[in-house]
Coordinates of C-alpha atoms and ligand atoms in Angstrom, one line a residue:
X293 CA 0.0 0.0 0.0
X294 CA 1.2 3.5 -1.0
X295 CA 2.1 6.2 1.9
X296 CA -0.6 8.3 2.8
X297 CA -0.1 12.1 2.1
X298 CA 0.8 12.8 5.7
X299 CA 3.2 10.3 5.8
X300 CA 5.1 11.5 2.4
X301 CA 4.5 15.8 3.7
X302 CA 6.4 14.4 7.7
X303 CA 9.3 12.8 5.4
X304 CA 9.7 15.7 3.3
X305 CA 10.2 17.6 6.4
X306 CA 12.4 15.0 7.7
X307 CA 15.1 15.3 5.0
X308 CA 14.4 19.0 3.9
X309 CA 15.3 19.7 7.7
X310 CA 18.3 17.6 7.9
X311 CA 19.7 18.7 4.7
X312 CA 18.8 22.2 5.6
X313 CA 20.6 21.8 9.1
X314 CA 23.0 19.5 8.2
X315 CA 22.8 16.5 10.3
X316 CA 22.4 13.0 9.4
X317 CA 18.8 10.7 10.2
X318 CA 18.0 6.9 9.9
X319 CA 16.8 5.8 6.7
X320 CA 12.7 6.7 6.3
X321 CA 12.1 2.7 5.2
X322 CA 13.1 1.8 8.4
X323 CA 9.9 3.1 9.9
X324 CA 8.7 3.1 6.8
X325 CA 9.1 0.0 4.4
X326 CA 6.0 -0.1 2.7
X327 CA 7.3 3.0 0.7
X328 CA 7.4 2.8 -2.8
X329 CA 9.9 4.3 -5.3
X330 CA 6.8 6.5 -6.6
X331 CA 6.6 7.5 -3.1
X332 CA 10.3 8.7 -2.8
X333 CA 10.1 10.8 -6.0
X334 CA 6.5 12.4 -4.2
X335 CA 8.6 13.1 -0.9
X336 CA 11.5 14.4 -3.5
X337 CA 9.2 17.0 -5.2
X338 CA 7.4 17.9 -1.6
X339 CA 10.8 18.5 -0.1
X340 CA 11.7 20.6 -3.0
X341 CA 8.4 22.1 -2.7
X342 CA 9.2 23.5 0.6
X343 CA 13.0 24.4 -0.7
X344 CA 10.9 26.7 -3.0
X345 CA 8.4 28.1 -0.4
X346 CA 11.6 29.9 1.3
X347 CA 13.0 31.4 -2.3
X348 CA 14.7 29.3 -3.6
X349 CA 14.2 28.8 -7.9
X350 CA 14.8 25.6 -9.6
X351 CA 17.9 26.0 -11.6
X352 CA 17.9 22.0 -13.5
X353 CA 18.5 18.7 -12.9
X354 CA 20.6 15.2 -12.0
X355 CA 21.1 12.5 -12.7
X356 CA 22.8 9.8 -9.9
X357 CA 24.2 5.8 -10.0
X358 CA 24.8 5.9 -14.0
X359 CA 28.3 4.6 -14.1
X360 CA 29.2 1.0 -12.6
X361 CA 31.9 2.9 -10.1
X362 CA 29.0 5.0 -8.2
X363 CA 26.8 1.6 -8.2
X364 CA 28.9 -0.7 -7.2
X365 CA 30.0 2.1 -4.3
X366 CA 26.7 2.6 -3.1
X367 CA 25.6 -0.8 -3.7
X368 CA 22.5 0.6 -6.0
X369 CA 22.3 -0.6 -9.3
X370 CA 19.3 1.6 -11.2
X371 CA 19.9 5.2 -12.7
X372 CA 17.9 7.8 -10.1
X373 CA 17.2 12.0 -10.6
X374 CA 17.1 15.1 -8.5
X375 CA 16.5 18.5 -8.5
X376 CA 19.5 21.0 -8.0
X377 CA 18.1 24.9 -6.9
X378 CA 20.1 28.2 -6.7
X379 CA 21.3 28.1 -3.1
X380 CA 23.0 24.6 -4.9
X381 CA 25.0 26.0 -7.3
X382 CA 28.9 26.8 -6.1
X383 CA 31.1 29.6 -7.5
X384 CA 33.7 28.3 -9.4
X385 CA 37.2 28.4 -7.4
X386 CA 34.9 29.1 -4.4
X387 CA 34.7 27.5 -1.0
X388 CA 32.7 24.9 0.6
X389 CA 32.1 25.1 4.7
X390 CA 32.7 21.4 5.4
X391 CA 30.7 22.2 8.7
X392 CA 27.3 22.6 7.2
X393 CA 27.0 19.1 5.7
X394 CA 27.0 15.7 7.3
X395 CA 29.6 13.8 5.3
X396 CA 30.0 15.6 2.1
X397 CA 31.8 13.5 -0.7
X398 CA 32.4 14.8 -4.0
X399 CA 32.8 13.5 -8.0
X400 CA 33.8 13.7 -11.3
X401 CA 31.2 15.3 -13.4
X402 CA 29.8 16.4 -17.0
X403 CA 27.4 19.3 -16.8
X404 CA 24.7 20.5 -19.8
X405 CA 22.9 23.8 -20.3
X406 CA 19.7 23.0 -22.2
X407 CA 19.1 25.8 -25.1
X408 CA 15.5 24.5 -25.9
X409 CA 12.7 22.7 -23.9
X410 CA 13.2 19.2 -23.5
X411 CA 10.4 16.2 -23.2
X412 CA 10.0 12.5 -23.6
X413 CA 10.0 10.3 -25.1
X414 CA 13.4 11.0 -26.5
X415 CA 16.6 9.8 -27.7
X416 CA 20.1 10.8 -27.1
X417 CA 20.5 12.6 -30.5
X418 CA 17.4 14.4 -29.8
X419 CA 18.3 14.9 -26.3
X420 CA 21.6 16.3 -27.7
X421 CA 19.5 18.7 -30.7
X422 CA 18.5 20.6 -27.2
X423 CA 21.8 21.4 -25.7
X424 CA 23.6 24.4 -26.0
X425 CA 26.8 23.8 -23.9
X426 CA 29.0 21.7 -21.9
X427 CA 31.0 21.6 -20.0
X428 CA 33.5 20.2 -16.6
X429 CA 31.8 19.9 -13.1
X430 CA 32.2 18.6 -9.8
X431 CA 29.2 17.6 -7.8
X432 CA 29.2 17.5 -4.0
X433 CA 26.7 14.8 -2.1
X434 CA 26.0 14.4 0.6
X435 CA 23.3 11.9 2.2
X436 CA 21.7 12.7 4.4
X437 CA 21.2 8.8 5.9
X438 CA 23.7 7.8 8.7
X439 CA 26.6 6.4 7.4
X440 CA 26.2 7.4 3.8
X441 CA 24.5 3.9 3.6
X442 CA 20.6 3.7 1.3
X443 CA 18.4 2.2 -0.1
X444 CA 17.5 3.5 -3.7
X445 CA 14.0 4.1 -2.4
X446 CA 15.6 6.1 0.2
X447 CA 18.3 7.9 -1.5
X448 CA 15.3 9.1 -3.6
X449 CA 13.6 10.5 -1.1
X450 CA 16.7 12.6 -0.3
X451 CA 16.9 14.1 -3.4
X452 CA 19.4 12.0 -4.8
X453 CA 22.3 13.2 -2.2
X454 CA 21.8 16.9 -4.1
X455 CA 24.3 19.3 -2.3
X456 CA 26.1 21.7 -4.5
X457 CA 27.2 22.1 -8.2
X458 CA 30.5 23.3 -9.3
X459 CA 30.9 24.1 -13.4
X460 CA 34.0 25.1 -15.0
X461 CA 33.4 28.9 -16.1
X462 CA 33.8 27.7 -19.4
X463 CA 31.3 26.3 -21.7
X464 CA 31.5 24.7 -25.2
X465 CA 29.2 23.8 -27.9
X466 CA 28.0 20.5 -27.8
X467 CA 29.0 20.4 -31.7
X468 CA 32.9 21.0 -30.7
X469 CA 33.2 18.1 -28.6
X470 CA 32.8 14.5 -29.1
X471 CA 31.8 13.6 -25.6
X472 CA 32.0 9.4 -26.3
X473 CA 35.5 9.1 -24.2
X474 CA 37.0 12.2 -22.6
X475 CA 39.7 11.1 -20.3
X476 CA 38.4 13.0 -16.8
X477 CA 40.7 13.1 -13.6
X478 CA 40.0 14.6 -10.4
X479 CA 42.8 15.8 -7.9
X480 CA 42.7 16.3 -4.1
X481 CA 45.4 19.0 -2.9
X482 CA 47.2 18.3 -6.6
X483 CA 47.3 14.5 -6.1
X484 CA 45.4 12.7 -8.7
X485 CA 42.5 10.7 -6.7
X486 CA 40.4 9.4 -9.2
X487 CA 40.8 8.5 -13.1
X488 CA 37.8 8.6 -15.5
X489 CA 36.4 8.4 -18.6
X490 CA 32.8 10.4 -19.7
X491 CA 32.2 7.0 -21.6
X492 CA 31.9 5.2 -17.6
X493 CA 28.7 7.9 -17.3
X494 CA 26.4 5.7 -18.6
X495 CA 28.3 4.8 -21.4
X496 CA 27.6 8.3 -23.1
X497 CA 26.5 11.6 -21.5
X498 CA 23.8 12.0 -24.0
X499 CA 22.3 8.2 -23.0
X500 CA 21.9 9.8 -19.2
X501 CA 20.2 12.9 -20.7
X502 CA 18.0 10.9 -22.7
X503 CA 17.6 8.7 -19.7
X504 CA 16.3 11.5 -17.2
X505 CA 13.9 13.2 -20.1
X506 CA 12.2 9.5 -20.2
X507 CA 11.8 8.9 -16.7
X508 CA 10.4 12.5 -16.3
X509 CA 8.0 11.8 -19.3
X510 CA 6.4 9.1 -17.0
X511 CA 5.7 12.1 -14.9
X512 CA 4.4 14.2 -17.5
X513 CA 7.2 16.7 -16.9
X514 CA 10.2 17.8 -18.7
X515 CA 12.7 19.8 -18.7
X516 CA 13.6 24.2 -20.0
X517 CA 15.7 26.0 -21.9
X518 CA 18.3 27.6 -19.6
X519 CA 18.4 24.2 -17.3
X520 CA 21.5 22.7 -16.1
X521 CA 21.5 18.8 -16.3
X522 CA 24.7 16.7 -14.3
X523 CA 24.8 13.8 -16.4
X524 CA 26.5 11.8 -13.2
X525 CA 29.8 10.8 -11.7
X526 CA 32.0 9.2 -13.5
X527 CA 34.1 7.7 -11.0
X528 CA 33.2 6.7 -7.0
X529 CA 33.1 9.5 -5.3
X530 CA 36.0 10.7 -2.3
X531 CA 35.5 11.8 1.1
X532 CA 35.2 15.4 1.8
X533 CA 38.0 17.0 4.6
X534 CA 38.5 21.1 5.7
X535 CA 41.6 22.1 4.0
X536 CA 41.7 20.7 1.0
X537 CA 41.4 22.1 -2.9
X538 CA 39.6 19.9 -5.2
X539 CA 40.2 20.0 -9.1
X540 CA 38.6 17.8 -12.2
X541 CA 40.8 18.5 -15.4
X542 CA 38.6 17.0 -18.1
X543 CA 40.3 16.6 -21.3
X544 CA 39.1 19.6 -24.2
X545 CA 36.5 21.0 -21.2
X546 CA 38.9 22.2 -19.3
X547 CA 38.9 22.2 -15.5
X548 CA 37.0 23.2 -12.2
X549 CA 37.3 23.7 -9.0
X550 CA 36.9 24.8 -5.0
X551 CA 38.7 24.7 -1.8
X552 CA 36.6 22.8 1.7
X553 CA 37.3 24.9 4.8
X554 CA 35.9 24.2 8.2
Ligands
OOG613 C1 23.6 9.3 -4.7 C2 23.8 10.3 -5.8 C3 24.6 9.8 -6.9 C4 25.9 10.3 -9.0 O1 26.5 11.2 -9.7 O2 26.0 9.1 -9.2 C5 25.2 10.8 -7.8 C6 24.8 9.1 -3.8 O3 25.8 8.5 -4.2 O4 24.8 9.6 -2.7 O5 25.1 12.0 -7.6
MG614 MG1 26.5 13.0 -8.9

């Protein structure tokens, strides 16, 4: 049996309040187990519902657990979405307060910015007719579940770990760059901690745009011009510590990155 409304509004609260105050809660299927996936994605949208109630705007999408690395890692093996708003997006060569989250971890990324409207069904070709750039991005998570340990139904329900949104300042046309194998590397304080490819998200970028415009389509939504989509990381993602400067070089993007203080 589904959750009732009351149920799914009292979890929205649940992880909009710990995400909002940065501390970590026991998975909702615990108490909950009957929940559904349809039921995480209503608890999603009613915790972004209440993101939006205090001003904050939808600026795109994201898409999580596309490449075998972040599966295997979180021990989730289907493709999930979530919603990333302005208070999300990180200046470029800014700073993160390590502080405010619970256990922030952070990823290898590829970032579009959609120049038409985008709805399902569709393919990645015609996903790919809609983009205007591209470009280099790190993505921080950071689960709100004790542990950084989910369920898919859970990790849902948490907006898909959304925390912040890092893109390199500059953007390229999807025309000048093949994005089938990019070679992608992420350092941590100039020490190379993870090696990539943009061919491990979801074996194309595109195929993960495609992918979230289809699974919105069941929703009847889609997605605007002037949306941001993370197409997902590309390698597992690395442990979060004060002091340290985080960098992805991706090759012909360029690179991004930020500093964590305390
Ligand atoms: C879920 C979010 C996954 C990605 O790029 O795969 C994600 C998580 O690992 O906490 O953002
Ligand atoms: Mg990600």
């Amino acid at each position: 049996m589904p959750l009732s409304p009351e149920d799914k509004a009292r979890c929205a609260e649940i992880v909009d309040n710990a995400a909002h105050q940065g501390h970590s809660i026991p998975m909702l299927t615990r108490d909950l187990p009957e929940m559904t996936i349809e039921d995480a994605y209503d608890i999603q949208r009613a915790s972004m519902k209440r993101r939006f109630d205090r001003g904050e705007r939808l600026v795109g999408m994201k898409m999580g657990l596309t490449s075998l690395a972040k599966m295997k890692q979180m021990g989730v093996h289907s493709p999930i979405y979530g919603h990333l708003t302005s208070t999300m997006l990180m200046e470029e060569g800014g700073e993160l307060s390590h502080g405010l989250y619970c256990h922030p971890r952070v990823e290898p990324e590829i970032c579009f910015l959609l120049g038409e409207d985008l709805e399902g069904p569709t393919t990645p070709a015609q996903a790919m007719a809609a983009v205007e750039g591209v470009c280099a991005a790190l993505e921080v998570i950071d689960s709100r579940y004790e542990n950084f340990k989910f369920t898919l139904i859970d990790v849902v329900a948490d907006n898909a770990s959304s925390t912040k949104v890092v893109l390199a300042s500059k953007m390229f046309s999807p025309d000048e760059v093949d994005l089938s194998n990019l070679g992608m590397v992420m350092e941590i304080n100039g020490e190379v901690v993870k090696t990539g490819s943009s061919a491990a998200i979801f074996e194309h970028p595109a195929r993960s745009l495609a992918k979230l415009v289809n699974m919105l389509a069941e929703r009847g939504e889609g997605l605007k011009a002037g949306q941001i989509v993370m197409a997902g990381g590309a390698t597992a993602a690395v442990a979060l510590q004060p002091g340290q400067h985080v960098r992805v070089q991706v090759e012909v993007l360029g690179s991004a990155e930020f500093h964590v203080i305390e």
